[in-house]
Coordinates of C-alpha atoms in Angstrom, one line a residue:
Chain A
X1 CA 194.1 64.7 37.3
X2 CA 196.2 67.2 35.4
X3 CA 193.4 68.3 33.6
X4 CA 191.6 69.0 36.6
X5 CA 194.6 71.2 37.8
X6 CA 194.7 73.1 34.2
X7 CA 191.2 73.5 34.1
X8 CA 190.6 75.3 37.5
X9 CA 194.0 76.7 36.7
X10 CA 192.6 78.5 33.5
X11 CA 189.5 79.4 35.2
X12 CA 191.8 81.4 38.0
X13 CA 193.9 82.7 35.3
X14 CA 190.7 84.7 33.5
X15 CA 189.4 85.4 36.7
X16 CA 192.5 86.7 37.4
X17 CA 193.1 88.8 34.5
X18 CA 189.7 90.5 35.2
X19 CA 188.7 89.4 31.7
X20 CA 185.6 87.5 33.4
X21 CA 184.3 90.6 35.0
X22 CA 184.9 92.8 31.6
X23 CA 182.5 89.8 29.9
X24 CA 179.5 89.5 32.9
X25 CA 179.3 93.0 33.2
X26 CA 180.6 94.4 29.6
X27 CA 178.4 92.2 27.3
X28 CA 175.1 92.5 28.7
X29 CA 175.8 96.5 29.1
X30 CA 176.6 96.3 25.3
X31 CA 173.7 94.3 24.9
X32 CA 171.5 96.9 26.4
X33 CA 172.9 100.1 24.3
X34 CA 172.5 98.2 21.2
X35 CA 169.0 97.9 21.9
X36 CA 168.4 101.5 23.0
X37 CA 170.4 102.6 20.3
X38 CA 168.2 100.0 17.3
X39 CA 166.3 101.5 14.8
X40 CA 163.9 99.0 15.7
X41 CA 161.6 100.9 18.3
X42 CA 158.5 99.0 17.4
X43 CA 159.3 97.0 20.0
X44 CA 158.4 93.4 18.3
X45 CA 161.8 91.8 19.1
X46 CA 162.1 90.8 22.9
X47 CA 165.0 92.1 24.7
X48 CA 166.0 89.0 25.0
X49 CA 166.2 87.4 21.8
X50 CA 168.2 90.4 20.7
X51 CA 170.5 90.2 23.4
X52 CA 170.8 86.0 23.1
X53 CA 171.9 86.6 19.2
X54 CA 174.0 89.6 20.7
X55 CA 175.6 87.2 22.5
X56 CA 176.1 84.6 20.0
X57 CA 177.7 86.8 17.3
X58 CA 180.1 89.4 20.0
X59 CA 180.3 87.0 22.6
X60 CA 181.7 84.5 19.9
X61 CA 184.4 86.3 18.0
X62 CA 185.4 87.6 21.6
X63 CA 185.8 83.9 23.4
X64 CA 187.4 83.0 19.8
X65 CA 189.5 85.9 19.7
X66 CA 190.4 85.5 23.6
X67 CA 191.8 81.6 22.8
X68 CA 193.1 82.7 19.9
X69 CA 195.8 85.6 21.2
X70 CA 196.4 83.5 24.8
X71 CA 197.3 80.6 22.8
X72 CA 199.3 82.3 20.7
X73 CA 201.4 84.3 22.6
X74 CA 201.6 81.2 25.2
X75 CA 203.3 79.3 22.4
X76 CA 205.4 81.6 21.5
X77 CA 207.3 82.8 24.6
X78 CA 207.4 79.0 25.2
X79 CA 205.1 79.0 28.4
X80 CA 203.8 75.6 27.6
X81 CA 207.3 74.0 27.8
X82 CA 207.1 73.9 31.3
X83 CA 204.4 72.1 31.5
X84 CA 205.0 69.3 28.9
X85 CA 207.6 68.6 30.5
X86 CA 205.3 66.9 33.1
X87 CA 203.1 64.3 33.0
X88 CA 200.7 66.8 31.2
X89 CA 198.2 65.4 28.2
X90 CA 198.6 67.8 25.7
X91 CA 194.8 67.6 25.1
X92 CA 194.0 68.8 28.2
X93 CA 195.8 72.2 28.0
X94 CA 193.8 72.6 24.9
X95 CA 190.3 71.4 26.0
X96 CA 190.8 72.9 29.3
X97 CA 191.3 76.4 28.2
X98 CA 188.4 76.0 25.8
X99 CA 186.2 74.8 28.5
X100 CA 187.4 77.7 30.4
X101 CA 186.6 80.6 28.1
X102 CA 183.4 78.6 26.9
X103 CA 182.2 78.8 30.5
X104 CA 183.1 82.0 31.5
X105 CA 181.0 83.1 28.0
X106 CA 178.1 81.1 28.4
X107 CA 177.4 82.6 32.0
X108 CA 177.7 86.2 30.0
X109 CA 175.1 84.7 27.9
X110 CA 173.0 83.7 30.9
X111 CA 173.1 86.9 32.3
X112 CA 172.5 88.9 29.4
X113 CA 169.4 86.7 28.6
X114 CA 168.5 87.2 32.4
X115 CA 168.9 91.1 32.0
X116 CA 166.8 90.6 28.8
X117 CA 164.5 88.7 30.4
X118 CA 163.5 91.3 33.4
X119 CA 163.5 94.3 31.0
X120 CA 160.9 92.1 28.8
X121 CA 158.9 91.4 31.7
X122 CA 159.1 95.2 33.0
X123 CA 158.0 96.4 29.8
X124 CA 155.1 93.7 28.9
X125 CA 154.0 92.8 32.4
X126 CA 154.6 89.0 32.1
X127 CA 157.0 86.5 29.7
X128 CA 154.4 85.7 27.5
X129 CA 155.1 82.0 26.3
X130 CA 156.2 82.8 22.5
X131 CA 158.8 84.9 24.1
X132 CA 160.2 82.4 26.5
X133 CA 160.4 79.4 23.4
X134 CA 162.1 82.0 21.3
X135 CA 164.5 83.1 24.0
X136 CA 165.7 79.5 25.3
X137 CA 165.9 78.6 21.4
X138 CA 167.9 82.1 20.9
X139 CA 170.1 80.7 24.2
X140 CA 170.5 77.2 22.7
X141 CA 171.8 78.3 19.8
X142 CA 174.3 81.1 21.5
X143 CA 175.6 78.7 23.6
X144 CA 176.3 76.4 19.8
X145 CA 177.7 79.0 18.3
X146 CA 179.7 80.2 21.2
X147 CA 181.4 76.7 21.0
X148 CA 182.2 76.2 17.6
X149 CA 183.7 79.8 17.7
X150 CA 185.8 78.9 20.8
X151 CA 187.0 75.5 19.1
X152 CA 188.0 77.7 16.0
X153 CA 190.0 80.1 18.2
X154 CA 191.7 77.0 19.6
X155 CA 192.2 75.7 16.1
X156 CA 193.6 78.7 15.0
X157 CA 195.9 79.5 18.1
X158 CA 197.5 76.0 17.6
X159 CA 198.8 76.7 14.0
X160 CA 198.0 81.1 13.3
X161 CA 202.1 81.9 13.5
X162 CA 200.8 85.4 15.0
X163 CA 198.6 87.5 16.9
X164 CA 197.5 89.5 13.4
X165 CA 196.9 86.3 11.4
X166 CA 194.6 84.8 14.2
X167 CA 192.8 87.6 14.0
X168 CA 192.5 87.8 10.9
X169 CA 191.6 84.1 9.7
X170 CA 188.7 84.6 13.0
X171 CA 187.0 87.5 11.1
X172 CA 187.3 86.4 7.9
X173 CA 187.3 82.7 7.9
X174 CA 185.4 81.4 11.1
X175 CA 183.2 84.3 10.9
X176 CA 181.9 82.6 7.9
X177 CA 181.7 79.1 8.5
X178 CA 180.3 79.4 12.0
X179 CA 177.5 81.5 10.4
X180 CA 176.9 78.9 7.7
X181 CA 176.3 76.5 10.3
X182 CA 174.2 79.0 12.0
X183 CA 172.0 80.2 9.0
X184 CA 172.0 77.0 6.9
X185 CA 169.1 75.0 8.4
X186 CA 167.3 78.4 8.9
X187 CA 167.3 78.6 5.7
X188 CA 166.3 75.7 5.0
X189 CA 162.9 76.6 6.5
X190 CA 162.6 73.3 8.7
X191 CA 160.7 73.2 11.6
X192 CA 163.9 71.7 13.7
X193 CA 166.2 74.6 12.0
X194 CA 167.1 74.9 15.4
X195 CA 168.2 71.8 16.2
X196 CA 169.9 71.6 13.3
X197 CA 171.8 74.4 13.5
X198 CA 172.7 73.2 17.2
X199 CA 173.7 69.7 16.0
X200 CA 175.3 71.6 13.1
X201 CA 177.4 73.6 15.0
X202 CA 178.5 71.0 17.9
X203 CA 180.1 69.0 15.1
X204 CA 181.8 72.0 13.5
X205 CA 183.0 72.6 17.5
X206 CA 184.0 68.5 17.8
X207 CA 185.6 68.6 14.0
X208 CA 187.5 72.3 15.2
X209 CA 188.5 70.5 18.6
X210 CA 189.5 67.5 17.2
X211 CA 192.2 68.6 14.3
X212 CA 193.6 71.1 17.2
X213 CA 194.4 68.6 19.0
X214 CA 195.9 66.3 16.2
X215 CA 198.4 69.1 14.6
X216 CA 199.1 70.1 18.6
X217 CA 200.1 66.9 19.4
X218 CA 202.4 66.5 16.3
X219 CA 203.6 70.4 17.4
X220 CA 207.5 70.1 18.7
X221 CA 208.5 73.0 20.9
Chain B
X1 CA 229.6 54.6 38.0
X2 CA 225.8 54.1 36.4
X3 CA 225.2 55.7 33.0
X4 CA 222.2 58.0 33.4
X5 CA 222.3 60.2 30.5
X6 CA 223.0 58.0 27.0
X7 CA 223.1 59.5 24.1
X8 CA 224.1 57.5 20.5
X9 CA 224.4 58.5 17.1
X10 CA 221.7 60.9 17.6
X11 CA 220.8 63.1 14.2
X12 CA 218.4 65.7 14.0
X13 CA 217.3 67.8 11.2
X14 CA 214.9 70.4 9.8
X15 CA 214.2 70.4 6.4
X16 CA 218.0 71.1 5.0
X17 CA 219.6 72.4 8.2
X18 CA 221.5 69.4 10.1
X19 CA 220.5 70.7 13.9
X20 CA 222.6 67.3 15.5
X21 CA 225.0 65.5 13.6
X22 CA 225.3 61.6 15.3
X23 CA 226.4 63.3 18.5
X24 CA 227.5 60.5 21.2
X25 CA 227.9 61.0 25.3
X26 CA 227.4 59.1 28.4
X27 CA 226.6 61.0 31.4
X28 CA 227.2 59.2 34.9
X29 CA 225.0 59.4 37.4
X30 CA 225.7 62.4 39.6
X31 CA 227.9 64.4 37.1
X32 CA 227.9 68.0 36.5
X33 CA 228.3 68.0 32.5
X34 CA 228.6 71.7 30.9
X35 CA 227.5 71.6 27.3
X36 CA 229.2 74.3 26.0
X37 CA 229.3 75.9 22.2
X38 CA 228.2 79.0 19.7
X39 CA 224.7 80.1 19.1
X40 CA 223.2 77.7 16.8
X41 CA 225.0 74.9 17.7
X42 CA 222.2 72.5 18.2
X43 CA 222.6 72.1 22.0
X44 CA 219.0 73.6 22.8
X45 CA 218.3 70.3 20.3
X46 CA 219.9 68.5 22.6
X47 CA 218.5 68.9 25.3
X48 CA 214.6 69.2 24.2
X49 CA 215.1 65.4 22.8
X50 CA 216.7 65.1 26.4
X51 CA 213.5 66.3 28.1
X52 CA 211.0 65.2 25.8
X53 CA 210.1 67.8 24.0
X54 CA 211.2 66.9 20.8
X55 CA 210.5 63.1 19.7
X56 CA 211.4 63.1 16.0
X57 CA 214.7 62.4 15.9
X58 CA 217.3 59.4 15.1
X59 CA 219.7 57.1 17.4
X60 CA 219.4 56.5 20.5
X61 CA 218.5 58.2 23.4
X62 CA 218.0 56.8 27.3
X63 CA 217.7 58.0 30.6
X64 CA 217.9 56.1 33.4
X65 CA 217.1 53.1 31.4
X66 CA 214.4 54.3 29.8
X67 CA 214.5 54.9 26.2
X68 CA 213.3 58.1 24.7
X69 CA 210.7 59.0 23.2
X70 CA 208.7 55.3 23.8
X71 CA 209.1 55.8 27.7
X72 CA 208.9 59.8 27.8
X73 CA 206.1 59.0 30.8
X74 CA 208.8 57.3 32.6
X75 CA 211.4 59.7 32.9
X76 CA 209.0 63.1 33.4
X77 CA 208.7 62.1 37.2
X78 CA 212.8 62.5 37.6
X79 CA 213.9 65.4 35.3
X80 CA 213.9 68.9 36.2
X81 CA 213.8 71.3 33.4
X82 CA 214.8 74.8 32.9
X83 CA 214.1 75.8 29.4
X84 CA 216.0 79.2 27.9
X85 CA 214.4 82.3 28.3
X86 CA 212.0 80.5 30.5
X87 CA 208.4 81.8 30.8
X88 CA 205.3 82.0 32.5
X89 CA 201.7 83.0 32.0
X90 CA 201.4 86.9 32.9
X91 CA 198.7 86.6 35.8
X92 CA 200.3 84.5 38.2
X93 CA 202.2 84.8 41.3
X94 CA 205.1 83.2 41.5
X95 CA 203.6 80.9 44.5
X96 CA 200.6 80.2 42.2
X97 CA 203.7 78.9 39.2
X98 CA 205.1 76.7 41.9
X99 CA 201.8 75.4 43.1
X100 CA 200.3 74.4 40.0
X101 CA 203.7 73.2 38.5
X102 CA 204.3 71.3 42.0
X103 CA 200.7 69.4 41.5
X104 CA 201.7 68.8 38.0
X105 CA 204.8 67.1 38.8
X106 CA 202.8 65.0 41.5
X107 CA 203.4 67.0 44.5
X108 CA 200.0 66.9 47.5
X109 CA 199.1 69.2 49.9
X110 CA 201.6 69.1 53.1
X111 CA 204.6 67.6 51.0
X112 CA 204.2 70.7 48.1
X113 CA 203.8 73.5 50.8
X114 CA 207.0 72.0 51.9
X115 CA 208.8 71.9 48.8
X116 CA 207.6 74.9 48.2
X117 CA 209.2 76.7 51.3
X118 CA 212.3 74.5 51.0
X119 CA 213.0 75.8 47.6
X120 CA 211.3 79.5 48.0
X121 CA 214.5 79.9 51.0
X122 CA 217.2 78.0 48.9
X123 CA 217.2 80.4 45.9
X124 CA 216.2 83.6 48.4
X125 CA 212.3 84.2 46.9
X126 CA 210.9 84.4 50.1
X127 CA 210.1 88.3 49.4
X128 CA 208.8 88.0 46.2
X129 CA 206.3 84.7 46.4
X130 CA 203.2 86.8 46.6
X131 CA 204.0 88.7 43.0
X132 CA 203.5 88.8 39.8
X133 CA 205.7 86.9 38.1
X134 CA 205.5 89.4 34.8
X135 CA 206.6 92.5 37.7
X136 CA 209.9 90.3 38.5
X137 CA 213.3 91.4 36.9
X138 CA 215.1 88.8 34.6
X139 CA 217.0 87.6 36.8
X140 CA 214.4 86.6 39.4
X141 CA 212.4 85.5 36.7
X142 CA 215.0 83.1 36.5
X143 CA 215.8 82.0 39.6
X144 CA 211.4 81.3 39.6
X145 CA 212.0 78.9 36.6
X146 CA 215.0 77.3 38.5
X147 CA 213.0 76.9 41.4
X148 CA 209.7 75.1 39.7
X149 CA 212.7 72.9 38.1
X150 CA 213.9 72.1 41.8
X151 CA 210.1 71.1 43.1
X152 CA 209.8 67.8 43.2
X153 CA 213.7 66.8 44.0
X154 CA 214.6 65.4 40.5
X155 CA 217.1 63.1 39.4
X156 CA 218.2 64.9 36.5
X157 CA 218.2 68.9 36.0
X158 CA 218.6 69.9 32.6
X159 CA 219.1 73.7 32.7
X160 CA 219.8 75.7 29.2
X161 CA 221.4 78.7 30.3
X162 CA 220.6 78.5 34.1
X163 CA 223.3 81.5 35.2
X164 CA 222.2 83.7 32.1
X165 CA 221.2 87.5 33.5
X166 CA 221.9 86.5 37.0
X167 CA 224.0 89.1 39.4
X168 CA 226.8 87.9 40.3
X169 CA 225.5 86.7 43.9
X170 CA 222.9 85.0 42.8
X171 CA 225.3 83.3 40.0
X172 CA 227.8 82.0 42.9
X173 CA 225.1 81.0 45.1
X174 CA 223.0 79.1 42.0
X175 CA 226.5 77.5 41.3
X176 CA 226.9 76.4 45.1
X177 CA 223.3 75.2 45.0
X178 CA 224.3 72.8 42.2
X179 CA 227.5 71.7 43.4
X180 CA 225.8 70.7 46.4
X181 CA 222.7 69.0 44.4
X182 CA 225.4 67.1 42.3
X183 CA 227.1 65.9 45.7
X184 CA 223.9 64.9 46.7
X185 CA 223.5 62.1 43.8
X186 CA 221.7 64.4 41.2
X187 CA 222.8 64.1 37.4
X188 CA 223.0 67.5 36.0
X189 CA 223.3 68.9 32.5
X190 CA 223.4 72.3 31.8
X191 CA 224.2 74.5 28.5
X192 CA 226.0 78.4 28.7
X193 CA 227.5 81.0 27.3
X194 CA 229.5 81.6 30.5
X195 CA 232.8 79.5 30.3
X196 CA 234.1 80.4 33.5
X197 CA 230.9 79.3 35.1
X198 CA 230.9 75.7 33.3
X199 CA 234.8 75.8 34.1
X200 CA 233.5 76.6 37.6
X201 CA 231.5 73.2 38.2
X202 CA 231.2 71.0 35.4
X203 CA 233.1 67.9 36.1
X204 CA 232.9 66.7 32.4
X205 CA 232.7 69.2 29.7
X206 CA 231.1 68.5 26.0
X207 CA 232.3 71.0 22.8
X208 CA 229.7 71.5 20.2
X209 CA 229.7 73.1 16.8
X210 CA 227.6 73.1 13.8
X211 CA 225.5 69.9 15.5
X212 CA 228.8 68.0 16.1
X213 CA 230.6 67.2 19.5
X214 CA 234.1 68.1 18.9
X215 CA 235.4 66.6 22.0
X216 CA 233.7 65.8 25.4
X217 CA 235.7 65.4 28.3
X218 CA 237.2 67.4 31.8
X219 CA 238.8 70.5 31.3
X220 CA 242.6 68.6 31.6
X221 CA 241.6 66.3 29.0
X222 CA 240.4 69.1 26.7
X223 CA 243.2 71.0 27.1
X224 CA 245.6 68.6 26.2
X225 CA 244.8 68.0 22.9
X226 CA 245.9 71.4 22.2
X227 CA 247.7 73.3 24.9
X228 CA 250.6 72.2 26.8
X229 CA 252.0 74.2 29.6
X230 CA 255.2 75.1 27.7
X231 CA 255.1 78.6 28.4
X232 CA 256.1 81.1 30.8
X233 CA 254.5 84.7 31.9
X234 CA 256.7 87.3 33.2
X235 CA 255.3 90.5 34.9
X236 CA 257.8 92.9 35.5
X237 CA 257.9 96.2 37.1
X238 CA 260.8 97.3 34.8
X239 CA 261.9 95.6 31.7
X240 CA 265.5 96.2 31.1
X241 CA 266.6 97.1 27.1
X242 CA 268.1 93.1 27.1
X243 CA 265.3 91.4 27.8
X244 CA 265.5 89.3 24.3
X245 CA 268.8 87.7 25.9
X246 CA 266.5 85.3 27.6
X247 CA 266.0 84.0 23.8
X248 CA 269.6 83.1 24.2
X249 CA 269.2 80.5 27.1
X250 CA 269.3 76.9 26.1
X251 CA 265.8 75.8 26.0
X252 CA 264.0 78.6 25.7
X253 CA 261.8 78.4 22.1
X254 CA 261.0 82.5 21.9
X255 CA 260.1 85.4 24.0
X256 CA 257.7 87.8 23.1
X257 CA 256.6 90.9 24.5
X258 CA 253.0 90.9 24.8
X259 CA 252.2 94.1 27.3
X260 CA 254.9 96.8 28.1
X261 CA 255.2 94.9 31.5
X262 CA 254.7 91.3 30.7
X263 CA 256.5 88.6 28.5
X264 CA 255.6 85.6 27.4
X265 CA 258.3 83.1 27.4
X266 CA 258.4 79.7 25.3
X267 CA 260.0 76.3 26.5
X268 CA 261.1 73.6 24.1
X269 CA 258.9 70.4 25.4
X270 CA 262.1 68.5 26.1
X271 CA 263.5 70.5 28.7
X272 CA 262.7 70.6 32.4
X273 CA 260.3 73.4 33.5
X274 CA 261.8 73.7 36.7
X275 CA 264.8 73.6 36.1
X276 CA 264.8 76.4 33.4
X277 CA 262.6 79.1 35.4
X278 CA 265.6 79.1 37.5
X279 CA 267.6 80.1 35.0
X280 CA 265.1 82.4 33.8
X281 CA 264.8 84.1 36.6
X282 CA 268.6 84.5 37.8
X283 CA 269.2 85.7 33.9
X284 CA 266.4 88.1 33.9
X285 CA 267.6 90.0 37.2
X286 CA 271.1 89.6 35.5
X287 CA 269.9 91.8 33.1
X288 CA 268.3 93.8 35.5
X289 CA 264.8 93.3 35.0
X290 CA 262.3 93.8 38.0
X291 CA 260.2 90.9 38.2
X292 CA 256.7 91.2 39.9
X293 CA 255.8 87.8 39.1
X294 CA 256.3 84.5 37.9
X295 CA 254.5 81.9 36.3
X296 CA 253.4 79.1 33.9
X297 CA 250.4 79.7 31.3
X298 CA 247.4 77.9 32.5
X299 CA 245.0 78.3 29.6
X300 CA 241.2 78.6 30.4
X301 CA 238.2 77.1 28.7
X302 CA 237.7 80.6 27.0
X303 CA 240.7 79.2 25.4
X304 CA 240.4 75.6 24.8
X305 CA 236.8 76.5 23.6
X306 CA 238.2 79.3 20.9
X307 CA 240.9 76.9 19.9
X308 CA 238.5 73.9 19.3
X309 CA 235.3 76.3 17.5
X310 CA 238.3 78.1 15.1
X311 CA 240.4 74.8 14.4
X312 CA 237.1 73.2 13.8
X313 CA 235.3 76.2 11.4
X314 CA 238.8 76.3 9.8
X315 CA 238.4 72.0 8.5

């Protein structure tokens, strides 16, 4: 029940803040002047597989960096003290803010890979069939990676004692490990890197999750 | 009357720093008890193990019957908290706050639109429900985080510094609104900085310093320990060149000029009070002295509290 509330609550509060609209509208317009900007003009990478590992590496420090600076400045001006005060699972303020952001990033990602998608087709004529397995497994693995970075933010936000160090230990420590997880099985050279890397990164995001939750729990406010 | 509040041989610390020192109280259902005591003192300690937002600590700790922090579930239905410097996120409205912390508490549709109202007229936020709570002034803010405390009619309000930068309207009309609350069968423990206000309503009073309650009890009985009413104030229009023949007067311990128009006047504890500001009086228009008024020193809790902090810090 109260997670319900926090969740739709969260939902309302980015919605609110007009930082959904900055992400459906500003990512897929980045998206766009990257690729008119590339070098690469040969045009052998699909719109949409750049803008699906667009999305994966901005959209990602973005969600991470989002959770990151709400949870922190939450904590400390004491906003959660209201609510744990009432029969409130601290879990669920956790998880339901990360489902929030990871939502509201993943349906950037959709329609950035949509936007990618109808500027492929434009310029080719059709989706030819290599392009549509490389986008979805492009999307797969944004939507992976956009998790474990959100999971990291909220690891970071629980324990980061400030805005700067959050930020900082995103850049310079999850940057890494979530790209590990994202390059490891690639390079590996298996025929289910993919996979890998998708399994790989959900049980970075459960792990992240998981040890949030334990030193949030233990947190007294 | 039912203990609602108990609190035994409770010790708190962090790392080196003692933040409750086996502090001890009972709190009867219905009271008023103003927690009062420098910055520091460990009752914001006090009151987070109170409300559950602290669990690691030792003794013993129950309200209503329910111990603390084994039963915290119990007890999160009847308390209503308002934390210091209380806060909200940025975006909402202040009817969005009091929505979702109404639902929270286990408030549903008709019953937390009427809550809602009910409290949104009580503290006089009927013009500011559809704003931003971040666009409020402190003081409103506050009166917002007194109201979600309100919501779902608890049996206990905790409130650490409920009157701090309130006008002074809103201050009489939040201490009215308690009074009445406390009439009403609701336990309330609140913390300030502003004596007169705990003076105001509290009905028991608790001292704290350095994590240890120096003395808990109603204003009389803190004030006896220290003060007794052995002393007279004269205000006087003119003060003739004899006044210090009034130290002359059987009974009378010292007189001391404390103003150019006022003087304070000190009674040995065995004689009659009445009976010597009669001859007080009569003397000091003897000596022709003007006298605009007349009258024993009451001391306030500004002065019990500085008496018990200094005589405390001094041991």
């Amino acid at each position: 029940m109260s997670f319900q509330i926090l969740f739709n609550d969260e939902l309302k509060g980015f919605y609110k803040s007009n930082v959904m609209i900055i992400l459906w509208i500003g990512l897929p317009v980045i998206s766009v002047l990257l690729y008119l900007w590339s070098p690469d003009t040969s045009g052998e990478m699909p719109f949409s597989v750049l803008f699906a590992t667009m999305m994966s590496s901005l959209g990602g420090s973005l969600a991470a960096i989002m959770i990151t600076v709400h949870l922190i400045h939450e904590r400390s001006r004491h906003v959660y003290e209201l609510f744990l005060v009432r029969p409130v699972k601290r879990k669920d303020l956790l998880i339901s803010k990360f489902l929030a952001v990871f939502i509201c990033v993943a349906i950037a990602c959709v329609l950035s890979l949509l936007l990618g998608l109808i500027i492929d087709y434009f310029q080719r004529g059709s989706i030819p069939d290599e392009i549509a397995k490389t986008t979805f497994e492009s999307f797969c693995l944004s939507l992976a990676t956009i998790a474990s970075w959100c999971a990291a933010g909220v690891l970071i936000g629980v324990f980061a004692p400030t805005v700067l160090v959050g930020i900082i230990l995103i850049i310079f420590v999850v940057n890494n490990v979530t790209s590990l997880a994202l390059l490891l099985p690639i390079m590996m050279k298996s025929t289910y890197s993919i996979l890998y890397s998708v399994i790989l990164s959900a049980i970075l995001t459960f792990i992240f999750l998981t040890i949030a939750m334990l030193i949030f729990n233990k947190k007294q406010f | 009357m039912h203990e609602f509040i108990v609190f035994e041989n409770v010790s708190k610390r962090y790392g080196n720093l003692s933040a409750l020192d086996h502090v001890s109280f009972n709190i009867s259902e219905g009271e008023i008890f103003g927690y009062i005591g420098p910055n520091g003192a460990g009752k914001t300690t006090t009151i987070k193990i109170i409300v559950g937002l602290i669990k690691e600590f030792s003794g013993k700790c129950t309200i209503a019957d329910y111990s603390m922090p084994d039963n915290f579930i119990n007890i999160q239905r009847l308390v209503g908290y308002l934390p210091q410097d209380v806060a909200f996120q940025e975006w909402r409205t202040v009817d969005h706050a009091l929505k979702t912390l109404g639902k929270l508490s286990g408030l549903k549709n008709a019953e937390l639109e009427q809550r809602i109202k009910a409290v949104v007229n009580l503290l006089e936020l009927t013009d500011v429900t559809n704003k931003k709570i971040q666009k409020l002034s402190g003081g409103m803010i506050q009166k917002v985080g007194l109201a979600q405390a309100l919501l779902h009619k608890p049996k206990l309000l905790i409130l650490d510094e409920p009157l701090s930068g309130l006008d002074p309207t809103s201050r009489y009309m939040i201490k009215q609104t308690l009074t009445e609350l406390s009439r009403n069968g609701t336990t309330i423990f609140f913390s300030s900085h502003i004596l007169s206000d705990v003076q105001d309503i509290a009905t028991t009073i608790g001292i704290l310093n350095k994590g240890r309650l120096l003395k808990i009890g109603n204003l009389n009985e803190l004030k006896s320990e220290f003060f007794t009413t052995r002393e007279l104030e004269i205000s006087l229009s003119y003060l003739a060149e004899g006044w210090r023949n009034l130290n002359a007067l059987p009974g009378v311990t010292g007189v001391e000029q404390t103003e150019p128009d006022r003087l304070i006047v000190s009674i040995d504890k065995n004689v009659d009070m009445d009976e010597i500001s009669h001859y007080i009086i009569k003397q000091s228009l003897e000596l022709d002295c003007r006298i605009r008024s007349f009258k024993p020193v009451i001391p306030d809790l500004d002065d019990v509290y500085l008496k018990y902090i200094s005589e405390d810090n001094k041991s």
